PDB file of N, CA and C in Angstrom:
ATOM      1  N   ASN J   1     105.858  93.108  77.366  1.00 47.00           N
ATOM      2  CA  ASN J   1     105.294  94.166  77.752  1.00 47.00           C
ATOM      3  C   ASN J   1     104.839  94.547  76.417  1.00 47.00           C
ATOM      4  N   ASN J   2     103.920  93.665  75.336  1.00 51.00           N
ATOM      5  CA  ASN J   2     103.777  95.445  74.231  1.00 51.00           C
ATOM      6  C   ASN J   2     103.004  95.915  74.525  1.00 51.00           C
ATOM      7  N   LEU J   3     102.364  96.938  74.598  1.00 50.00           N
ATOM      8  CA  LEU J   3     100.833  98.056  74.843  1.00 50.00           C
ATOM      9  C   LEU J   3     100.119  97.735  74.019  1.00 50.00           C
ATOM     10  N   MET J   4     100.255  97.194  72.710  1.00 51.00           N
ATOM     11  CA  MET J   4      99.271  96.875  71.613  1.00 51.00           C
ATOM     12  C   MET J   4      98.233  95.866  72.064  1.00 51.00           C
ATOM     13  N   GLU J   5      98.723  94.499  73.058  1.00 54.00           N
ATOM     14  CA  GLU J   5      98.207  92.913  73.585  1.00 54.00           C
ATOM     15  C   GLU J   5      97.682  93.571  74.710  1.00 54.00           C
ATOM     16  N   ARG J   6      97.925  94.753  75.671  1.00 53.00           N
ATOM     17  CA  ARG J   6      97.422  94.990  76.562  1.00 53.00           C
ATOM     18  C   ARG J   6      95.579  95.002  76.167  1.00 53.00           C
ATOM     19  N   PRO J   7      95.119  94.624  77.444  1.00 54.00           N
ATOM     20  CA  PRO J   7      93.239  95.021  77.355  1.00 54.00           C
ATOM     21  C   PRO J   7      93.289  96.864  78.197  1.00 54.00           C
ATOM     22  N   SER J   8      92.744  97.676  76.991  1.00 59.00           N
ATOM     23  CA  SER J   8      92.355  99.037  76.757  1.00 59.00           C
ATOM     24  C   SER J   8      92.268  99.441  78.568  1.00 59.00           C
ATOM     25  N   GLY J   9      92.239 100.187  78.436  1.00 60.00           N
ATOM     26  CA  GLY J   9      92.071 101.059  80.615  1.00 60.00           C
ATOM     27  C   GLY J   9      93.329 102.126  80.487  1.00 60.00           C
ATOM     28  N   PRO J  10      93.486 102.730  82.049  1.00 61.00           N
ATOM     29  CA  PRO J  10      94.268 103.379  82.345  1.00 61.00           C
ATOM     30  C   PRO J  10      95.742 103.181  81.538  1.00 61.00           C
ATOM     31  N   ILE J  11      96.151 104.451  81.165  1.00 60.00           N
ATOM     32  CA  ILE J  11      98.512 104.039  81.589  1.00 60.00           C
ATOM     33  C   ILE J  11      98.278 104.044  83.308  1.00 60.00           C
ATOM     34  N   SER J  12      99.010 103.064  84.010  1.00 65.00           N
ATOM     35  CA  SER J  12      98.367 102.745  85.096  1.00 65.00           C
ATOM     36  C   SER J  12      99.946 102.549  85.699  1.00 65.00           C
ATOM     37  N   THR J  13     101.378 102.321  85.019  1.00 74.00           N
ATOM     38  CA  THR J  13     102.644 102.139  85.669  1.00 74.00           C
ATOM     39  C   THR J  13     103.837 103.478  84.803  1.00 74.00           C
ATOM     40  N   THR J  14     104.721 103.278  85.941  1.00 75.00           N
ATOM     41  CA  THR J  14     105.770 104.228  84.846  1.00 75.00           C
ATOM     42  C   THR J  14     106.480 103.405  83.840  1.00 75.00           C
ATOM     43  N   THR J  15     106.024 101.620  84.019  1.00 79.00           N
ATOM     44  CA  THR J  15     106.611 100.315  82.965  1.00 79.00           C
ATOM     45  C   THR J  15     105.882 101.508  81.374  1.00 79.00           C
ATOM     46  N   ASP J  16     104.363 100.944  81.720  1.00 79.00           N
ATOM     47  CA  ASP J  16     103.829 101.698  80.650  1.00 79.00           C
ATOM     48  C   ASP J  16     104.056 103.988  80.027  1.00 79.00           C
ATOM     49  N   LEU J  17     104.493 104.448  81.256  1.00 78.00           N
ATOM     50  CA  LEU J  17     103.737 105.403  80.324  1.00 78.00           C
ATOM     51  C   LEU J  17     105.184 106.059  79.426  1.00 78.00           C
ATOM     52  N   GLU J  18     107.369 105.292  80.311  1.00 79.00           N
ATOM     53  CA  GLU J  18     108.081 105.406  79.805  1.00 79.00           C
ATOM     54  C   GLU J  18     108.038 104.240  77.929  1.00 79.00           C
ATOM     55  N   ALA J  19     107.416 103.587  77.865  1.00 83.00           N
ATOM     56  CA  ALA J  19     106.973 102.917  76.557  1.00 83.00           C
ATOM     57  C   ALA J  19     106.327 103.769  75.598  1.00 83.00           C
ATOM     58  N   VAL J  20     104.875 104.482  76.479  1.00 81.00           N
ATOM     59  CA  VAL J  20     104.168 105.547  75.581  1.00 81.00           C
ATOM     60  C   VAL J  20     105.227 107.005  74.915  1.00 81.00           C
ATOM     61  N   PHE J  21     105.987 107.400  75.749  1.00 78.00           N
ATOM     62  CA  PHE J  21     107.552 108.262  75.710  1.00 78.00           C
ATOM     63  C   PHE J  21     108.115 107.882  74.693  1.00 78.00           C
ATOM     64  N   ALA J  22     108.969 106.903  75.055  1.00 81.00           N
ATOM     65  CA  ALA J  22     109.319 106.357  74.350  1.00 81.00           C
ATOM     66  C   ALA J  22     109.406 105.407  73.210  1.00 81.00           C
ATOM     67  N   ALA J  23     107.559 105.851  72.265  1.00 84.00           N
ATOM     68  CA  ALA J  23     106.966 105.350  71.158  1.00 84.00           C
ATOM     69  C   ALA J  23     107.072 107.361  70.385  1.00 84.00           C
ATOM     70  N   MET J  24     106.619 107.805  70.915  1.00 81.00           N
ATOM     71  CA  MET J  24     107.015 109.189  70.580  1.00 81.00           C
ATOM     72  C   MET J  24     107.543 109.282  69.908  1.00 81.00           C
ATOM     73  N   THR J  25     107.545 110.765  68.409  1.00 80.00           N
ATOM     74  CA  THR J  25     108.064 111.006  68.858  1.00 80.00           C
ATOM     75  C   THR J  25     109.039 112.820  68.080  1.00 80.00           C
ATOM     76  N   ASP J  26     108.069 112.808  68.766  1.00 78.00           N
ATOM     77  CA  ASP J  26     107.180 114.887  69.194  1.00 78.00           C
ATOM     78  C   ASP J  26     108.622 114.609  70.364  1.00 78.00           C
ATOM     79  N   ARG J  27     109.072 115.435  70.732  1.00 77.00           N
ATOM     80  CA  ARG J  27     109.029 116.731  72.344  1.00 77.00           C
ATOM     81  C   ARG J  27     107.972 117.230  72.916  1.00 77.00           C
ATOM     82  N   VAL J  28     108.455 116.420  74.438  1.00 80.00           N
ATOM     83  CA  VAL J  28     107.710 116.395  75.478  1.00 80.00           C
ATOM     84  C   VAL J  28     108.224 117.893  76.342  1.00 80.00           C
ATOM     85  N   ILE J  29     107.781 118.818  76.437  1.00 83.00           N
ATOM     86  CA  ILE J  29     108.878 120.147  77.467  1.00 83.00           C
ATOM     87  C   ILE J  29     107.473 121.014  77.718  1.00 83.00           C
ATOM     88  N   ALA J  30     107.417 120.779  79.406  1.00 88.00           N
ATOM     89  CA  ALA J  30     106.834 122.040  80.107  1.00 88.00           C
ATOM     90  C   ALA J  30     107.877 122.983  80.303  1.00 88.00           C
ATOM     91  N   ILE J  31     106.715 124.069  80.131  1.00 92.00           N
ATOM     92  CA  ILE J  31     107.236 125.470  79.863  1.00 92.00           C
ATOM     93  C   ILE J  31     106.636 126.502  80.919  1.00 92.00           C
ATOM     94  N   ASP J  32     106.447 126.934  81.428  1.00 95.00           N
ATOM     95  CA  ASP J  32     105.689 128.153  82.187  1.00 95.00           C
ATOM     96  C   ASP J  32     105.097 129.731  81.471  1.00 95.00           C
ATOM     97  N   ARG J  33     104.490 130.122  82.513  1.00 95.00           N
ATOM     98  CA  ARG J  33     104.317 130.885  81.663  1.00 95.00           C
ATOM     99  C   ARG J  33     105.508 131.990  81.085  1.00 95.00           C
ATOM    100  N   ASP J  34     106.274 131.952  81.633  1.00 96.00           N
ATOM    101  CA  ASP J  34     106.898 133.376  81.954  1.00 96.00           C
ATOM    102  C   ASP J  34     108.176 132.152  81.436  1.00 96.00           C
ATOM    103  N   GLY J  35     108.140 131.425  80.472  1.00 96.00           N
ATOM    104  CA  GLY J  35     109.617 131.323  79.844  1.00 96.00           C
ATOM    105  C   GLY J  35     109.806 129.840  79.709  1.00 96.00           C
ATOM    106  N   THR J  36     109.487 129.737  81.804  1.00 96.00           N
ATOM    107  CA  THR J  36     110.726 128.871  82.602  1.00 96.00           C
ATOM    108  C   THR J  36     110.460 127.592  82.384  1.00 96.00           C
ATOM    109  N   PHE J  37     111.971 126.648  81.378  1.00 91.00           N
ATOM    110  CA  PHE J  37     111.789 125.283  81.110  1.00 91.00           C
ATOM    111  C   PHE J  37     111.766 124.166  82.662  1.00 91.00           C
ATOM    112  N   LEU J  38     110.178 124.215  82.984  1.00 91.00           N
ATOM    113  CA  LEU J  38     110.351 122.941  84.060  1.00 91.00           C
ATOM    114  C   LEU J  38     110.258 121.482  84.071  1.00 91.00           C
ATOM    115  N   GLN J  39     110.662 120.921  83.189  1.00 85.00           N
ATOM    116  CA  GLN J  39     111.004 119.918  82.560  1.00 85.00           C
ATOM    117  C   GLN J  39     110.748 119.488  81.125  1.00 85.00           C
ATOM    118  N   VAL J  40     111.572 118.694  80.863  1.00 81.00           N
ATOM    119  CA  VAL J  40     111.936 118.037  78.951  1.00 81.00           C
ATOM    120  C   VAL J  40     111.496 116.689  79.161  1.00 81.00           C
ATOM    121  N   VAL J  41     110.634 115.470  78.793  1.00 78.00           N
ATOM    122  CA  VAL J  41     110.765 114.935  79.111  1.00 78.00           C
ATOM    123  C   VAL J  41     111.421 113.476  78.059  1.00 78.00           C
ATOM    124  N   ARG J  42     111.778 113.149  77.943  1.00 74.00           N
ATOM    125  CA  ARG J  42     112.456 111.970  77.434  1.00 74.00           C
ATOM    126  C   ARG J  42     111.547 111.071  76.324  1.00 74.00           C
ATOM    127  N   THR J  43     111.540 111.200  75.230  1.00 76.00           N
ATOM    128  CA  THR J  43     111.001 110.547  73.747  1.00 76.00           C
ATOM    129  C   THR J  43     111.237 110.197  73.018  1.00 76.00           C
ATOM    130  N   GLY J  44     111.159 109.304  72.136  1.00 76.00           N
ATOM    131  CA  GLY J  44     112.065 108.457  71.174  1.00 76.00           C
ATOM    132  C   GLY J  44     112.616 109.814  70.170  1.00 76.00           C
ATOM    133  N   ALA J  45     112.168 111.434  70.230  1.00 72.00           N
ATOM    134  CA  ALA J  45     112.246 111.886  69.097  1.00 72.00           C
ATOM    135  C   ALA J  45     114.125 112.208  70.265  1.00 72.00           C
ATOM    136  N   PRO J  46     114.946 112.683  69.279  1.00 71.00           N
ATOM    137  CA  PRO J  46     116.182 113.735  69.062  1.00 71.00           C
ATOM    138  C   PRO J  46     115.992 113.898  69.854  1.00 71.00           C
ATOM    139  N   GLN J  47     117.641 113.986  70.891  1.00 69.00           N
ATOM    140  CA  GLN J  47     117.914 115.496  71.633  1.00 69.00           C
ATOM    141  C   GLN J  47     117.463 116.820  70.998  1.00 69.00           C
ATOM    142  N   LEU J  48     116.794 117.822  71.832  1.00 66.00           N
ATOM    143  CA  LEU J  48     117.123 119.397  71.080  1.00 66.00           C
ATOM    144  C   LEU J  48     118.356 119.880  71.811  1.00 66.00           C
ATOM    145  N   PHE J  49     118.738 119.385  72.906  1.00 65.00           N
ATOM    146  CA  PHE J  49     119.578 120.196  73.798  1.00 65.00           C
ATOM    147  C   PHE J  49     121.006 119.310  73.800  1.00 65.00           C
ATOM    148  N   ALA J  50     122.142 119.982  74.368  1.00 62.00           N
ATOM    149  CA  ALA J  50     123.597 118.606  74.616  1.00 62.00           C
ATOM    150  C   ALA J  50     122.956 117.570  76.180  1.00 62.00           C
ATOM    151  N   ASN J  51     122.414 118.316  76.801  1.00 64.00           N
ATOM    152  CA  ASN J  51     121.800 117.342  77.827  1.00 64.00           C
ATOM    153  C   ASN J  51     120.048 118.579  77.989  1.00 64.00           C
ATOM    154  N   ASP J  52     119.249 117.584  77.717  1.00 59.00           N
ATOM    155  CA  ASP J  52     118.272 118.125  77.531  1.00 59.00           C
ATOM    156  C   ASP J  52     117.142 117.956  79.576  1.00 59.00           C
ATOM    157  N   THR J  53     118.495 117.111  80.122  1.00 62.00           N
ATOM    158  CA  THR J  53     117.594 117.560  81.687  1.00 62.00           C
ATOM    159  C   THR J  53     118.560 118.936  82.042  1.00 62.00           C
ATOM    160  N   ASP J  54     119.214 119.763  81.368  1.00 73.00           N
ATOM    161  CA  ASP J  54     120.485 120.847  81.847  1.00 73.00           C
ATOM    162  C   ASP J  54     119.309 122.101  81.554  1.00 73.00           C
ATOM    163  N   VAL J  55     118.154 122.545  81.009  1.00 81.00           N
ATOM    164  CA  VAL J  55     117.274 122.882  80.233  1.00 81.00           C
ATOM    165  C   VAL J  55     116.960 123.381  81.269  1.00 81.00           C
ATOM    166  N   ALA J  56     116.258 122.306  82.311  1.00 84.00           N
ATOM    167  CA  ALA J  56     115.512 122.995  83.732  1.00 84.00           C
ATOM    168  C   ALA J  56     115.721 123.869  84.814  1.00 84.00           C
ATOM    169  N   GLY J  57     115.299 125.363  84.175  1.00 90.00           N
ATOM    170  CA  GLY J  57     115.165 126.537  85.244  1.00 90.00           C
ATOM    171  C   GLY J  57     115.413 127.513  83.988  1.00 90.00           C
ATOM    172  N   LEU J  58     116.270 126.747  84.225  1.00 92.00           N
ATOM    173  CA  LEU J  58     116.540 128.361  82.374  1.00 92.00           C
ATOM    174  C   LEU J  58     114.997 128.599  82.195  1.00 92.00           C
ATOM    175  N   ASN J  59     115.267 130.107  81.459  1.00 95.00           N
ATOM    176  CA  ASN J  59     114.326 130.809  80.579  1.00 95.00           C
ATOM    177  C   ASN J  59     114.234 130.343  79.036  1.00 95.00           C
ATOM    178  N   VAL J  60     113.869 130.284  77.939  1.00 93.00           N
ATOM    179  CA  VAL J  60     113.151 130.620  76.889  1.00 93.00           C
ATOM    180  C   VAL J  60     114.607 131.097  75.990  1.00 93.00           C
ATOM    181  N   ARG J  61     114.604 132.734  76.908  1.00 95.00           N
ATOM    182  CA  ARG J  61     115.526 133.877  77.012  1.00 95.00           C
ATOM    183  C   ARG J  61     116.419 133.396  76.998  1.00 95.00           C
ATOM    184  N   ASP J  62     117.022 132.429  77.601  1.00 92.00           N
ATOM    185  CA  ASP J  62     118.870 132.063  77.736  1.00 92.00           C
ATOM    186  C   ASP J  62     118.770 131.114  76.850  1.00 92.00           C
ATOM    187  N   ILE J  63     117.711 130.922  76.040  1.00 87.00           N
ATOM    188  CA  ILE J  63     118.712 129.903  74.675  1.00 87.00           C
ATOM    189  C   ILE J  63     118.089 130.296  73.547  1.00 87.00           C
ATOM    190  N   ARG J  64     117.243 130.972  73.064  1.00 90.00           N
ATOM    191  CA  ARG J  64     116.935 131.818  72.055  1.00 90.00           C
ATOM    192  C   ARG J  64     117.273 132.944  72.021  1.00 90.00           C
ATOM    193  N   SER J  65     116.577 133.220  70.546  1.00 95.00           N
ATOM    194  CA  SER J  65     116.072 134.973  70.443  1.00 95.00           C
ATOM    195  C   SER J  65     115.402 134.997  71.370  1.00 95.00           C
ATOM    196  N   GLU J  66     115.311 136.148  71.109  1.00 96.00           N
ATOM    197  CA  GLU J  66     114.206 137.208  71.212  1.00 96.00           C
ATOM    198  C   GLU J  66     113.143 136.787  70.624  1.00 96.00           C
ATOM    199  N   ILE J  67     113.057 136.527  69.139  1.00 96.00           N
ATOM    200  CA  ILE J  67     112.322 136.645  68.394  1.00 96.00           C
ATOM    201  C   ILE J  67     111.153 135.598  68.981  1.00 96.00           C
ATOM    202  N   VAL J  68     112.443 134.396  68.082  1.00 94.00           N
ATOM    203  CA  VAL J  68     111.936 133.257  69.425  1.00 94.00           C
ATOM    204  C   VAL J  68     110.877 132.860  70.340  1.00 94.00           C
ATOM    205  N   ALA J  69     112.005 133.356  71.646  1.00 96.00           N
ATOM    206  CA  ALA J  69     111.653 133.847  72.900  1.00 96.00           C
ATOM    207  C   ALA J  69     110.228 134.551  72.604  1.00 96.00           C
ATOM    208  N   ASP J  70     110.360 135.049  72.432  1.00 96.00           N
ATOM    209  CA  ASP J  70     108.411 135.799  72.218  1.00 96.00           C
ATOM    210  C   ASP J  70     107.445 134.849  72.290  1.00 96.00           C
ATOM    211  N   ILE J  71     108.118 134.373  70.801  1.00 94.00           N
ATOM    212  CA  ILE J  71     106.855 133.500  70.213  1.00 94.00           C
ATOM    213  C   ILE J  71     106.290 132.435  70.827  1.00 94.00           C
ATOM    214  N   VAL J  72     107.841 131.478  71.604  1.00 92.00           N
ATOM    215  CA  VAL J  72     106.923 130.567  72.315  1.00 92.00           C
ATOM    216  C   VAL J  72     106.037 131.033  73.109  1.00 92.00           C
ATOM    217  N   ILE J  73     106.928 132.192  74.174  1.00 95.00           N
ATOM    218  CA  ILE J  73     106.267 132.326  75.550  1.00 95.00           C
ATOM    219  C   ILE J  73     104.341 132.637  75.422  1.00 95.00           C
ATOM    220  N   ASN J  74     104.496 133.377  74.148  1.00 95.00           N
ATOM    221  CA  ASN J  74     102.665 133.950  73.659  1.00 95.00           C
ATOM    222  C   ASN J  74     101.709 132.652  73.431  1.00 95.00           C
ATOM    223  N   ALA J  75     103.382 131.652  73.215  1.00 93.00           N
ATOM    224  CA  ALA J  75     101.887 130.614  72.769  1.00 93.00           C
ATOM    225  C   ALA J  75     101.528 130.027  73.650  1.00 93.00           C
ATOM    226  N   VAL J  76     102.407 129.472  74.569  1.00 94.00           N
ATOM    227  CA  VAL J  76     102.454 129.366  76.489  1.00 94.00           C
ATOM    228  C   VAL J  76     101.698 129.690  77.201  1.00 94.00           C
ATOM    229  N   ARG J  77     100.806 131.113  76.777  1.00 95.00           N
ATOM    230  CA  ARG J  77     100.003 131.981  77.911  1.00 95.00           C
ATOM    231  C   ARG J  77      98.903 131.735  77.085  1.00 95.00           C
ATOM    232  N   ALA J  78      98.954 131.690  76.015  1.00 94.00           N
ATOM    233  CA  ALA J  78      97.598 131.497  74.801  1.00 94.00           C
ATOM    234  C   ALA J  78      97.178 130.025  75.137  1.00 94.00           C
ATOM    235  N   CYS J  79      97.638 129.645  75.419  1.00 92.00           N
ATOM    236  CA  CYS J  79      97.140 128.118  75.163  1.00 92.00           C
ATOM    237  C   CYS J  79      96.965 127.830  77.280  1.00 92.00           C
ATOM    238  N   LEU J  80      98.020 128.485  78.544  1.00 93.00           N
ATOM    239  CA  LEU J  80      97.010 128.519  79.533  1.00 93.00           C
ATOM    240  C   LEU J  80      96.090 129.306  79.640  1.00 93.00           C
ATOM    241  N   ASP J  81      95.786 130.794  78.967  1.00 94.00           N
ATOM    242  CA  ASP J  81      94.722 131.381  79.573  1.00 94.00           C
ATOM    243  C   ASP J  81      93.121 130.977  78.520  1.00 94.00           C
ATOM    244  N   LYS J  82      93.353 130.024  77.615  1.00 92.00           N
ATOM    245  CA  LYS J  82      92.597 129.711  76.830  1.00 92.00           C
ATOM    246  C   LYS J  82      92.573 128.130  77.979  1.00 92.00           C
ATOM    247  N   GLY J  83      93.437 127.324  78.170  1.00 90.00           N
ATOM    248  CA  GLY J  83      93.371 126.283  77.923  1.00 90.00           C
ATOM    249  C   GLY J  83      92.882 124.949  77.528  1.00 90.00           C
ATOM    250  N   GLY J  84      93.765 125.490  76.712  1.00 87.00           N
ATOM    251  CA  GLY J  84      94.528 124.910  76.059  1.00 87.00           C
ATOM    252  C   GLY J  84      94.838 124.419  74.622  1.00 87.00           C
ATOM    253  N   PRO J  85      95.302 123.825  74.000  1.00 84.00           N
ATOM    254  CA  PRO J  85      96.229 124.096  72.788  1.00 84.00           C
ATOM    255  C   PRO J  85      95.209 124.951  71.876  1.00 84.00           C
ATOM    256  N   VAL J  86      96.499 125.853  71.071  1.00 82.00           N
ATOM    257  CA  VAL J  86      96.071 126.975  70.677  1.00 82.00           C
ATOM    258  C   VAL J  86      96.942 126.526  68.764  1.00 82.00           C
ATOM    259  N   THR J  87      96.431 127.533  68.315  1.00 78.00           N
ATOM    260  CA  THR J  87      96.778 127.131  66.473  1.00 78.00           C
ATOM    261  C   THR J  87      97.154 128.839  66.350  1.00 78.00           C
ATOM    262  N   ALA J  88      98.430 129.016  65.166  1.00 61.00           N
ATOM    263  CA  ALA J  88      98.865 129.987  64.606  1.00 61.00           C
ATOM    264  C   ALA J  88      97.536 130.354  63.879  1.00 61.00           C
TER     265      ALA J  88
END
């Protein structure tokens, strides 16, 4: 089940998605506009927290300094307002 050997087309199975996430070197974190962690997706990157699933439901302000939390929340809001990625 090597993704490189599959014909091109949409990723359609859980196994396909798991393979894509396992190959990623960055974390995938879903955060709402108020700074609440909705989900941390397991990827090939090192864990950010002792247990990534434990942060779901916490707010960025619960685990980061006020300055860092403000930067993260403002970036999330800018991204949501723009409807796409933003750059600093």
